[in-house]
CSV table of C-alpha atoms in Angstrom, one decimal:
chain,number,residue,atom,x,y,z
A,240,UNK,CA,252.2,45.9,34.1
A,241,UNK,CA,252.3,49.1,36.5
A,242,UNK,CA,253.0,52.6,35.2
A,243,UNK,CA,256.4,54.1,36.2
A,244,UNK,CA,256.6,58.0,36.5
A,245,UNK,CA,259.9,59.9,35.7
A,246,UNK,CA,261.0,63.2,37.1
A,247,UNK,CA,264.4,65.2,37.5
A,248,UNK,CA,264.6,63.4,40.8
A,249,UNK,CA,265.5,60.5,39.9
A,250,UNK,CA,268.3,61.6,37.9
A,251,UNK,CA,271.8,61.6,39.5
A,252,UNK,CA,273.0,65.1,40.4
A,253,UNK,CA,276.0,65.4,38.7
A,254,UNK,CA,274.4,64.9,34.7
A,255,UNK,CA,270.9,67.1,35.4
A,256,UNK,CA,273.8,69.6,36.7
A,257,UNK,CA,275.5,69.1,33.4
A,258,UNK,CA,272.1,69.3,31.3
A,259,UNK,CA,271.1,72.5,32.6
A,260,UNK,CA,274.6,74.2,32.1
A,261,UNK,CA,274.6,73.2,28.3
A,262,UNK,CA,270.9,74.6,28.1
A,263,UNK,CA,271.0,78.0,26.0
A,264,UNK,CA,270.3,81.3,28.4
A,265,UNK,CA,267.1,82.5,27.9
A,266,UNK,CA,265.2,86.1,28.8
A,267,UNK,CA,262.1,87.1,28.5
A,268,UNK,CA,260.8,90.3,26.7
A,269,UNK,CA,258.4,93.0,28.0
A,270,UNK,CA,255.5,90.6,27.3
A,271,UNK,CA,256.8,87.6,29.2
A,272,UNK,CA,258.0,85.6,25.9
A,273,UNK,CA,261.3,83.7,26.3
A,274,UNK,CA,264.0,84.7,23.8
A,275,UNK,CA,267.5,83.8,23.4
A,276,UNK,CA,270.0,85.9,25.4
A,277,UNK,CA,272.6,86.8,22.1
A,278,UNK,CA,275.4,89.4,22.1
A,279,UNK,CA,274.3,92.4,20.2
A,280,UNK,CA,276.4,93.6,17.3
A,281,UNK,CA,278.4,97.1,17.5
A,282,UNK,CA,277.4,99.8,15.8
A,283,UNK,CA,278.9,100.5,12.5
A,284,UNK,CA,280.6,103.7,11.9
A,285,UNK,CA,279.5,105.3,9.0
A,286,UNK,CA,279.6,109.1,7.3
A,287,UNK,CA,276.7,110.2,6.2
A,288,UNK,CA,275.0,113.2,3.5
A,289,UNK,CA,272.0,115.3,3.6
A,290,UNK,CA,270.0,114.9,0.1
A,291,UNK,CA,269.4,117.9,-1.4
A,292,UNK,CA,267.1,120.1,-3.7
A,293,UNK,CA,268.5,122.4,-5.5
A,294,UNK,CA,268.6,123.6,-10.2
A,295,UNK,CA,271.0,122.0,-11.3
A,296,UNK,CA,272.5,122.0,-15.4
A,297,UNK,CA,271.2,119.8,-18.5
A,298,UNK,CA,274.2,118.4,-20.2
A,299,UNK,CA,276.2,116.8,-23.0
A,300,UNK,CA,279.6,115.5,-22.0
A,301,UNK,CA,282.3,114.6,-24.5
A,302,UNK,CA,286.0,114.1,-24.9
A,303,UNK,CA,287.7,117.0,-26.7
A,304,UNK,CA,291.2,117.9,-28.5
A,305,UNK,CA,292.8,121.5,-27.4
A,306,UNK,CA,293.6,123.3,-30.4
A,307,UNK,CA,296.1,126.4,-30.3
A,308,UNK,CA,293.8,129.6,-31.6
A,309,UNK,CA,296.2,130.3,-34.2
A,310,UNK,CA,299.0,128.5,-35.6
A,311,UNK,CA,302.1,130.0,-37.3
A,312,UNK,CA,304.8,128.3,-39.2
A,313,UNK,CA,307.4,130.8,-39.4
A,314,UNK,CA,309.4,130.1,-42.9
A,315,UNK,CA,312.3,132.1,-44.3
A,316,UNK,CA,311.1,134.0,-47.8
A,317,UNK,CA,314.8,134.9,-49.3
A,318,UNK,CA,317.6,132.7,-49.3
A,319,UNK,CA,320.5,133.6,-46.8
A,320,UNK,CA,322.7,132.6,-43.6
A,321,UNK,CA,320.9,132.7,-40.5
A,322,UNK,CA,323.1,135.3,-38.7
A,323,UNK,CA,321.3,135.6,-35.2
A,324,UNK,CA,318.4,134.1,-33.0
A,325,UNK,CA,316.4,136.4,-30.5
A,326,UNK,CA,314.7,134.5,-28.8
A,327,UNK,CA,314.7,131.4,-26.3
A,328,UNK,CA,312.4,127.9,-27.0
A,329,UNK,CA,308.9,128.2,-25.6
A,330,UNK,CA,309.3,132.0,-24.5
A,331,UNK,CA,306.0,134.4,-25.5
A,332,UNK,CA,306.0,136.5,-28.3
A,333,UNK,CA,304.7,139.8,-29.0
A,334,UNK,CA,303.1,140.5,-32.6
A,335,UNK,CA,305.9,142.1,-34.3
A,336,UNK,CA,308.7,141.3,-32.1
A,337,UNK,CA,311.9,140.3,-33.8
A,338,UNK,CA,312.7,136.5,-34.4
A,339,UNK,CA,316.0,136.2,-36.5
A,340,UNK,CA,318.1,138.1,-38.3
A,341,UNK,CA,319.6,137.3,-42.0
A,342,UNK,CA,322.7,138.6,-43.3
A,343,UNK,CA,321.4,141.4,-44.5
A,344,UNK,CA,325.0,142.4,-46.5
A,345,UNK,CA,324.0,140.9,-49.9
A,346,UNK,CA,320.4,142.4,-50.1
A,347,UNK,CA,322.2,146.1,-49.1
A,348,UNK,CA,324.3,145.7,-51.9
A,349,UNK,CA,321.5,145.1,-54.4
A,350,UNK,CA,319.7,148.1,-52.9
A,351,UNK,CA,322.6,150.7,-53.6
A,352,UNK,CA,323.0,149.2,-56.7
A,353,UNK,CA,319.3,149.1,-57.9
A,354,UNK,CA,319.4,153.0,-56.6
A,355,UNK,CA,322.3,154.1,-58.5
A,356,UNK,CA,320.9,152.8,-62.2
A,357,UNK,CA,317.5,154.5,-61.1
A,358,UNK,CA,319.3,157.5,-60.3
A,359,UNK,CA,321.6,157.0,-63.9
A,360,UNK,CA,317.8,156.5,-66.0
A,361,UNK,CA,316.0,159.3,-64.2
A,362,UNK,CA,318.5,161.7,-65.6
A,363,UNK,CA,318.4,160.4,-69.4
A,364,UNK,CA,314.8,160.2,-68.6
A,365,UNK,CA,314.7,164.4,-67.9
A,366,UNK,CA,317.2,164.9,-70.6
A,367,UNK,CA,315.5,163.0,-73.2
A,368,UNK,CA,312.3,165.0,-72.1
A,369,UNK,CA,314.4,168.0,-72.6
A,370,UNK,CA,315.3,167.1,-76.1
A,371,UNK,CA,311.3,166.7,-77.5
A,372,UNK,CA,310.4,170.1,-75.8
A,373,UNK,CA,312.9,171.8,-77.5
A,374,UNK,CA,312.4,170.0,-81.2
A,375,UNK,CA,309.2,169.9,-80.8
A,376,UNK,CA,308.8,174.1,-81.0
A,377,UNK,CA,310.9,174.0,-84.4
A,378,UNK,CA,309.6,171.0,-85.9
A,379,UNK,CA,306.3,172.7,-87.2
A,380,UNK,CA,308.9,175.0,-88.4
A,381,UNK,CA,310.4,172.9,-90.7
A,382,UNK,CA,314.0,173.2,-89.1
A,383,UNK,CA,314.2,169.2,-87.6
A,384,UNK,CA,312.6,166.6,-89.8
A,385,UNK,CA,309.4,164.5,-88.6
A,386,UNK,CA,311.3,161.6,-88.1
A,387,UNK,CA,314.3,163.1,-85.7
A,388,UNK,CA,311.2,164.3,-83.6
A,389,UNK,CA,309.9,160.8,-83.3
A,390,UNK,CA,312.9,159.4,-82.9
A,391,UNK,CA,313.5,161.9,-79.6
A,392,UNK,CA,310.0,161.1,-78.3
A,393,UNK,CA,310.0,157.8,-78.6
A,394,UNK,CA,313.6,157.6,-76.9
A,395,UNK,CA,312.4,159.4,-73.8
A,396,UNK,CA,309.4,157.4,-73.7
A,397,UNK,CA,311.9,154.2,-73.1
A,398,UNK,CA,313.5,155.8,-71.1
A,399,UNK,CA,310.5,156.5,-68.6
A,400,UNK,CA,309.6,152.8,-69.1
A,401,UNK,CA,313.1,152.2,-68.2
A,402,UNK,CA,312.6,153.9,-65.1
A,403,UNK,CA,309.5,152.3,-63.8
A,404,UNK,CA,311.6,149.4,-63.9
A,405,UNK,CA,314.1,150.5,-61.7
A,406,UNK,CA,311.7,152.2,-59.2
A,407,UNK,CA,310.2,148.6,-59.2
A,408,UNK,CA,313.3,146.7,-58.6
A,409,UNK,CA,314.4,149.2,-55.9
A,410,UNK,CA,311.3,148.4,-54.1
A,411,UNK,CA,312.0,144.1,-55.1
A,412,UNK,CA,315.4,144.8,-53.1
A,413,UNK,CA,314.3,146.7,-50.4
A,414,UNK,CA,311.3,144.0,-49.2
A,415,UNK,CA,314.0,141.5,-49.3
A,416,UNK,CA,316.2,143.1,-47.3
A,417,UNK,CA,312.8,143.7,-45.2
A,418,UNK,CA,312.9,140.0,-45.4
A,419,UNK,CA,316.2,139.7,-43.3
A,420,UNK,CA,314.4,140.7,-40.3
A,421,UNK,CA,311.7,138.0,-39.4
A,422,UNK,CA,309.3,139.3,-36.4
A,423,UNK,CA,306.2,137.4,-34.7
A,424,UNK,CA,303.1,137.8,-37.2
A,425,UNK,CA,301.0,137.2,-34.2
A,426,UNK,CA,300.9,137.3,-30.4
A,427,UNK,CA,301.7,133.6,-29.1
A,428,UNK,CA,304.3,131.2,-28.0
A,429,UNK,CA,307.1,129.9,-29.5
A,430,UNK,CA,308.1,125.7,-29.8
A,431,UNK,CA,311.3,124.2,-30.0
A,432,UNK,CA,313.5,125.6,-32.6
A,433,UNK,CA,314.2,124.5,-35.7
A,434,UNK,CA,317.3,126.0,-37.1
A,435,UNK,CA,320.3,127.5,-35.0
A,436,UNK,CA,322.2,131.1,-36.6
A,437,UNK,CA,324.7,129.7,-38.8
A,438,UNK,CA,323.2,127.8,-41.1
A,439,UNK,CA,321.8,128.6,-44.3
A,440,UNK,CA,318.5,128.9,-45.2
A,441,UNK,CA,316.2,128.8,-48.2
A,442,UNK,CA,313.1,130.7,-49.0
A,443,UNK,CA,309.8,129.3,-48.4
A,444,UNK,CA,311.4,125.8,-47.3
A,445,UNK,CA,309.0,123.0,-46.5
A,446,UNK,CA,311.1,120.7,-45.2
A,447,UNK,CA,312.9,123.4,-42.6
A,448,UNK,CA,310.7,125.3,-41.1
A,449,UNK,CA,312.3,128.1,-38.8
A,450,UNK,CA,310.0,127.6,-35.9
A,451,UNK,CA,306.4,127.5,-34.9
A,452,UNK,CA,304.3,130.1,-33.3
A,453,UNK,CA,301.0,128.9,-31.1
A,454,UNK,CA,298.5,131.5,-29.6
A,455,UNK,CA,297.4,129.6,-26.5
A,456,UNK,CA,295.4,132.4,-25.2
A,457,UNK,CA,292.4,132.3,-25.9
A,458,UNK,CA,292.4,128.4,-27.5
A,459,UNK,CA,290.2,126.3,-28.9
A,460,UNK,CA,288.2,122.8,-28.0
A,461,UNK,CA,286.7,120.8,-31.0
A,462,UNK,CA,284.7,117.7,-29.6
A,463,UNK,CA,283.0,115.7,-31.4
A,464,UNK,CA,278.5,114.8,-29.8
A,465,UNK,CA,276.0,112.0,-31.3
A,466,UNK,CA,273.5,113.1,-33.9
A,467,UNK,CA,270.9,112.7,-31.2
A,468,UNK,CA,272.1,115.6,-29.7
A,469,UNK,CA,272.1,117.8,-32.7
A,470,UNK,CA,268.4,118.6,-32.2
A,471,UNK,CA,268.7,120.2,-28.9
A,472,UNK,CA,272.0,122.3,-29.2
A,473,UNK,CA,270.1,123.8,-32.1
A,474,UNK,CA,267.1,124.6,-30.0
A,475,UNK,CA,268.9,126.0,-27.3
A,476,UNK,CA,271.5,127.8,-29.6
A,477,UNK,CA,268.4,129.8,-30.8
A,478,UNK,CA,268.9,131.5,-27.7
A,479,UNK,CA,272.5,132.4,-27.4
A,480,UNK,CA,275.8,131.0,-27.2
A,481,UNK,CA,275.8,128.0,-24.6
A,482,UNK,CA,278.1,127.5,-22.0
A,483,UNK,CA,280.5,124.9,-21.9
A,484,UNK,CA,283.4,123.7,-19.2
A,485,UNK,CA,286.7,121.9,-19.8
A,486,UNK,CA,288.3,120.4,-17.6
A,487,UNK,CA,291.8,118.3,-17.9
A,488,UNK,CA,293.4,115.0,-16.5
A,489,UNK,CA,295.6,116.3,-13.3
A,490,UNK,CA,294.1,120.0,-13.3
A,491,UNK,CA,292.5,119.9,-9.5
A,492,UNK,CA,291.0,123.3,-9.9
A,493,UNK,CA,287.6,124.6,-11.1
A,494,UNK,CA,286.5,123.5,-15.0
A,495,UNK,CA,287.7,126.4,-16.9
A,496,UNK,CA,284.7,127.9,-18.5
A,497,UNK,CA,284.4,129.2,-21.9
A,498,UNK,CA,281.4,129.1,-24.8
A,499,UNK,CA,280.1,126.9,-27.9
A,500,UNK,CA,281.4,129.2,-31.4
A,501,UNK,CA,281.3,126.6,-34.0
A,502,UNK,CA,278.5,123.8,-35.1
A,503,UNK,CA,280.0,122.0,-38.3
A,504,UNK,CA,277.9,121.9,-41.6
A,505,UNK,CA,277.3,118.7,-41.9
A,506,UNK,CA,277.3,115.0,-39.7
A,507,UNK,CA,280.0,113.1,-40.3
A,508,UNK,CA,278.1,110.1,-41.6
A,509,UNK,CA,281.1,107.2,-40.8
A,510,UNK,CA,280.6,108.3,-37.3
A,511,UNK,CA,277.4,109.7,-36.9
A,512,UNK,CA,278.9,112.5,-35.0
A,513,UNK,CA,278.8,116.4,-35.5
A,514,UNK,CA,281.9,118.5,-34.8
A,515,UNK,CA,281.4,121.5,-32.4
A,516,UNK,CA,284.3,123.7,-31.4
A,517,UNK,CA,284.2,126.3,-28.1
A,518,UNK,CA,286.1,129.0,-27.5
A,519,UNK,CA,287.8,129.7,-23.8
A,520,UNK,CA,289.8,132.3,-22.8
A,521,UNK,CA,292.3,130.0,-20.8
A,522,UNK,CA,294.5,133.8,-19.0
A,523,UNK,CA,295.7,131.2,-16.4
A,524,UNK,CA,297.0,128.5,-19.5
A,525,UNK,CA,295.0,125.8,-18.0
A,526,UNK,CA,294.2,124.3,-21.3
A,527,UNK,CA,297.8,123.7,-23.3
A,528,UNK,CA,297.3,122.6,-27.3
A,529,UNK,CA,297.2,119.0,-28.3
A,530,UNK,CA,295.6,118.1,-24.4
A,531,UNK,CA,292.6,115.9,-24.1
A,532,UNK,CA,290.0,117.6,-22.2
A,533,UNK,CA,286.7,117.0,-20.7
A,534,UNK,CA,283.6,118.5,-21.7
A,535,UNK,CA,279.9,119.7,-21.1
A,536,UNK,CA,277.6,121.9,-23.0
A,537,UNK,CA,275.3,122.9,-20.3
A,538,UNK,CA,272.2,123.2,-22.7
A,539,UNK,CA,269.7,124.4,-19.9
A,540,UNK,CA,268.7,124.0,-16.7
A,541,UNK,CA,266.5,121.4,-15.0
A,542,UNK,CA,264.9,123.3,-11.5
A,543,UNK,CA,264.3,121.3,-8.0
A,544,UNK,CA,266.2,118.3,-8.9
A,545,UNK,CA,267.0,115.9,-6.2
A,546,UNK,CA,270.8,115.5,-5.7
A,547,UNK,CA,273.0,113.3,-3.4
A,548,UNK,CA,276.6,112.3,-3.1
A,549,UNK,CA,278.0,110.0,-6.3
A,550,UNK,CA,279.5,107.8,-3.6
A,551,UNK,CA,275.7,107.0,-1.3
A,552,UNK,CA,274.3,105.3,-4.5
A,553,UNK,CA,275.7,101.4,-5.1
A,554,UNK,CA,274.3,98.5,-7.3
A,555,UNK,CA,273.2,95.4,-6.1
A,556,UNK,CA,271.6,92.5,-7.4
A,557,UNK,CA,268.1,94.1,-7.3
A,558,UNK,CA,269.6,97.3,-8.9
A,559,UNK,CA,270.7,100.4,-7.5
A,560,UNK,CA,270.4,101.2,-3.8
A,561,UNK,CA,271.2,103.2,-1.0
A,562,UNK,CA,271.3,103.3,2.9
A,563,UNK,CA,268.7,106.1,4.8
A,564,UNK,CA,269.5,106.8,8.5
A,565,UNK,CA,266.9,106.6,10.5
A,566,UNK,CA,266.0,108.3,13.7
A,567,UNK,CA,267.1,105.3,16.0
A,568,UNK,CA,270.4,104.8,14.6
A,569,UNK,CA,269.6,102.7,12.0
A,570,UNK,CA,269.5,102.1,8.2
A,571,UNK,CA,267.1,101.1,5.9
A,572,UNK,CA,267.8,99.3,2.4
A,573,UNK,CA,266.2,101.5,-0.3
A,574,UNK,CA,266.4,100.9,-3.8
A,575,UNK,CA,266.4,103.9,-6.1
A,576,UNK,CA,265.9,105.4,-9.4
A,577,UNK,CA,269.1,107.4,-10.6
A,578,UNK,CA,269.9,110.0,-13.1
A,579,UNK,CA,272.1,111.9,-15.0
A,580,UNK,CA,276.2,112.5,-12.8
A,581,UNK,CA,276.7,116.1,-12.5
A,582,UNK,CA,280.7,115.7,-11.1
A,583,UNK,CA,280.4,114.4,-8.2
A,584,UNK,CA,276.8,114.4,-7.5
A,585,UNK,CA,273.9,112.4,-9.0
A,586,UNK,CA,270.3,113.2,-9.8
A,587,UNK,CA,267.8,110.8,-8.0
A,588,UNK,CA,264.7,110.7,-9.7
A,589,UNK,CA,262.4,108.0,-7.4
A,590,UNK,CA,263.7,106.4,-3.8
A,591,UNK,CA,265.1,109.2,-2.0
A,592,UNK,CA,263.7,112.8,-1.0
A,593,UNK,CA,265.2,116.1,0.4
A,594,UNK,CA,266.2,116.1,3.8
A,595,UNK,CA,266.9,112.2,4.0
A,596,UNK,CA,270.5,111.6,5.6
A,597,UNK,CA,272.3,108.7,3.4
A,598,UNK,CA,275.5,106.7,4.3
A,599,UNK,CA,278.5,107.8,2.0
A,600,UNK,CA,281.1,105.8,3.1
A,601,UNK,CA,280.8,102.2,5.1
A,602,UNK,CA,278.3,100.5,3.1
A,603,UNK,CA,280.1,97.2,2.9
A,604,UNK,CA,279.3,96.4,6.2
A,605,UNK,CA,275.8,97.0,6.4
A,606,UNK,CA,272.6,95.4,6.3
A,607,UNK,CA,269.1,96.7,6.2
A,608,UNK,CA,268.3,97.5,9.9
A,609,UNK,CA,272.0,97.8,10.6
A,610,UNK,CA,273.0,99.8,14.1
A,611,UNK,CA,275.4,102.5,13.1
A,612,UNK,CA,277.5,105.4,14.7
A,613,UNK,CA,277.6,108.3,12.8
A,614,UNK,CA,281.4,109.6,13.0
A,615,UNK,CA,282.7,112.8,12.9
A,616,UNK,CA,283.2,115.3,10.1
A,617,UNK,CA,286.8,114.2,8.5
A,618,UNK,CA,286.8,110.6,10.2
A,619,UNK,CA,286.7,107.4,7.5
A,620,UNK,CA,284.6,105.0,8.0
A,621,UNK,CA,286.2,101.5,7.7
């Protein structure tokens, strides 16, 4: 049997025409090895952060209750008819600033009244002490008998008692017609008001308060920390009053700053918690009682810690991670170790180091190795 050769030449034209156009494009690189000619990818557009060096705060963060500084329930203490309000709901108060006005008629009454038999007993008083002066001078004599002396002395002794009384009651009337006129015991603001002039009120009435009185300025923060902590806020205590921020839902401004003033006696041992209370000066009525607030106890301060951008660290599968520029436009995968958030930064403790540039915002569409375009300040990567 004879051999037959085959070559391209003995194909028709028209199918080895067809074979070579379905054949994939092909390129060599710089050292002569054929690869396939594929469209390259565009770049992604990404923004991108600087990490950073830089002390930064130790801290415990809890949820806290604002409490009002002071709280007054303002009560009537004599029974009367509420003749007059002077003030409007939630307006600020002054410490001794008038409040409401109770008929006062009634109590002025009593006063004269309580005058006149004072004025009535003072005069028996001096006459009866008139009376034993002058028997007593003759009664050694033998002109008055014993007994009429001690009758005289013992007269104008009840009659001194009966004075006392009167002085007393004089004063009884006059603090309750003090009573008519209810000021502001204490510098504050005033809540929604709980009886309107014209109706009678009772002394000391639980059930009716007249209205409530809150000093908002300074306030207080109680928050409750684990017994874990308890260790080191008594440590760093040792060494003055800590600092602590508060910060509430819809306030976009700076946490308002104020300081740690109260470490409760004991741990509450169904929670395992310890109450703390701080003190802030709130002149700008950030913090209003009965808020929820935010808060850290910066304990102390932890030097050259290695911060970045909340938003550059993500989790994957293998953990957490973030993209690194790199000089030729590209990213690299790195996986990293991260700490404690301080607001909108986050403490990297192994992966990243200053002066690395890492993508904030695109991530999703990138790959290690990934081409990117870095885009300008204020753009949004999508």
């Amino acid at each position: 049997m004879s051999k037959m050769s085959f070559s391209f030449k003995d194909l028709p034209i028209v199918p080895v025409m067809i074979f070579l156009c379905l054949m994939p494009a092909c390129s060599r690189d710089a050292n002569g090895t054929a690869q396939d000619a594929l469209p390259s990818k565009p770049a992604v557009p990404v923004t991108v952060s600087t990490v950073t060096k830089k002390d930064v705060p130790v801290q415990i963060r809890a949820i806290g209750r604002i409490q009002a500084y002071s709280t007054v329930t303002v009560k009537a203490q004599i029974d009367g008819e509420l003749m007059s309000v002077h003030f409007k709901e939630g307006q600020d108060v002054k410490k001794g600033d008038l409040l409401f006005t109770i008929d006062p008629r009634p109590f002025e009454s009593q006063l004269k009244q309580a005058e006149a038999n004072l004025a009535k007993d003072k005069a028996q008083m001096a006459n009866a002490k008139r009376q034993v002066e002058r028997y007593g001078t003759v009664v050694t004599k033998g002109y008055v008998s014993q007994e009429q002396y001690d009758t005289l002395a013992a007269n104008a002794s009840a009659l001194e008692a009966t004075v006392h009384a009167d002085e007393a009651a004089v004063e009884n009337t006059r603090l309750s017609l003090k009573y008519c006129y209810i000021k502001a015991p204490i510098d504050g603001c005033t809540g929604e008001l709980k009886v309107n002039a014209g109706n009678i009120v009772k002394a000391n009435d639980e059930t009716k308060p007249l209205v409530t009185i809150n000093q908002v300025s300074p306030v207080y923060v109680t928050f409750a920390v684990p017994e874990a902590n308890l260790v080191d806020i008594k440590k760093h205590m040792k060494g003055g009053k800590l600092e602590v921020f508060a910060s509430v839902s819809g306030n976009r401004g700076e946490p308002v700053p104020g300081e740690l003033t109260f470490l409760d006696n004991a741990v509450d041992s169904t929670t395992g918690t310890i109450q703390l209370k701080a003190e802030f000066p709130n002149n700008d009525r950030a913090l209003w009682p009965g808020q929820f607030s935010n808060v850290s106890v910066t304990l102390t301060e932890q030097k050259d810690a290695v911060v970045v951008p909340s938003e550059a660290v993500q989790t994957g599968q293998q953990g957490q991670y973030a993209f690194v520029l790199k000089s030729d436009s590209t990213v690299e995968y790195r996986l990293v170790t991260a700490g404690r958030i301080l607001g909108k930064e986050i403490i990297i403790e192994k992966g990243l180091a200053p002066g690395d540039a890492v993508v904030t915002d695109g991530q999703l569409r990138l790959a290690n190795g990934s081409k990117v375009k870095v885009v300008e300040t204020g753009e949004k990567a999508n």
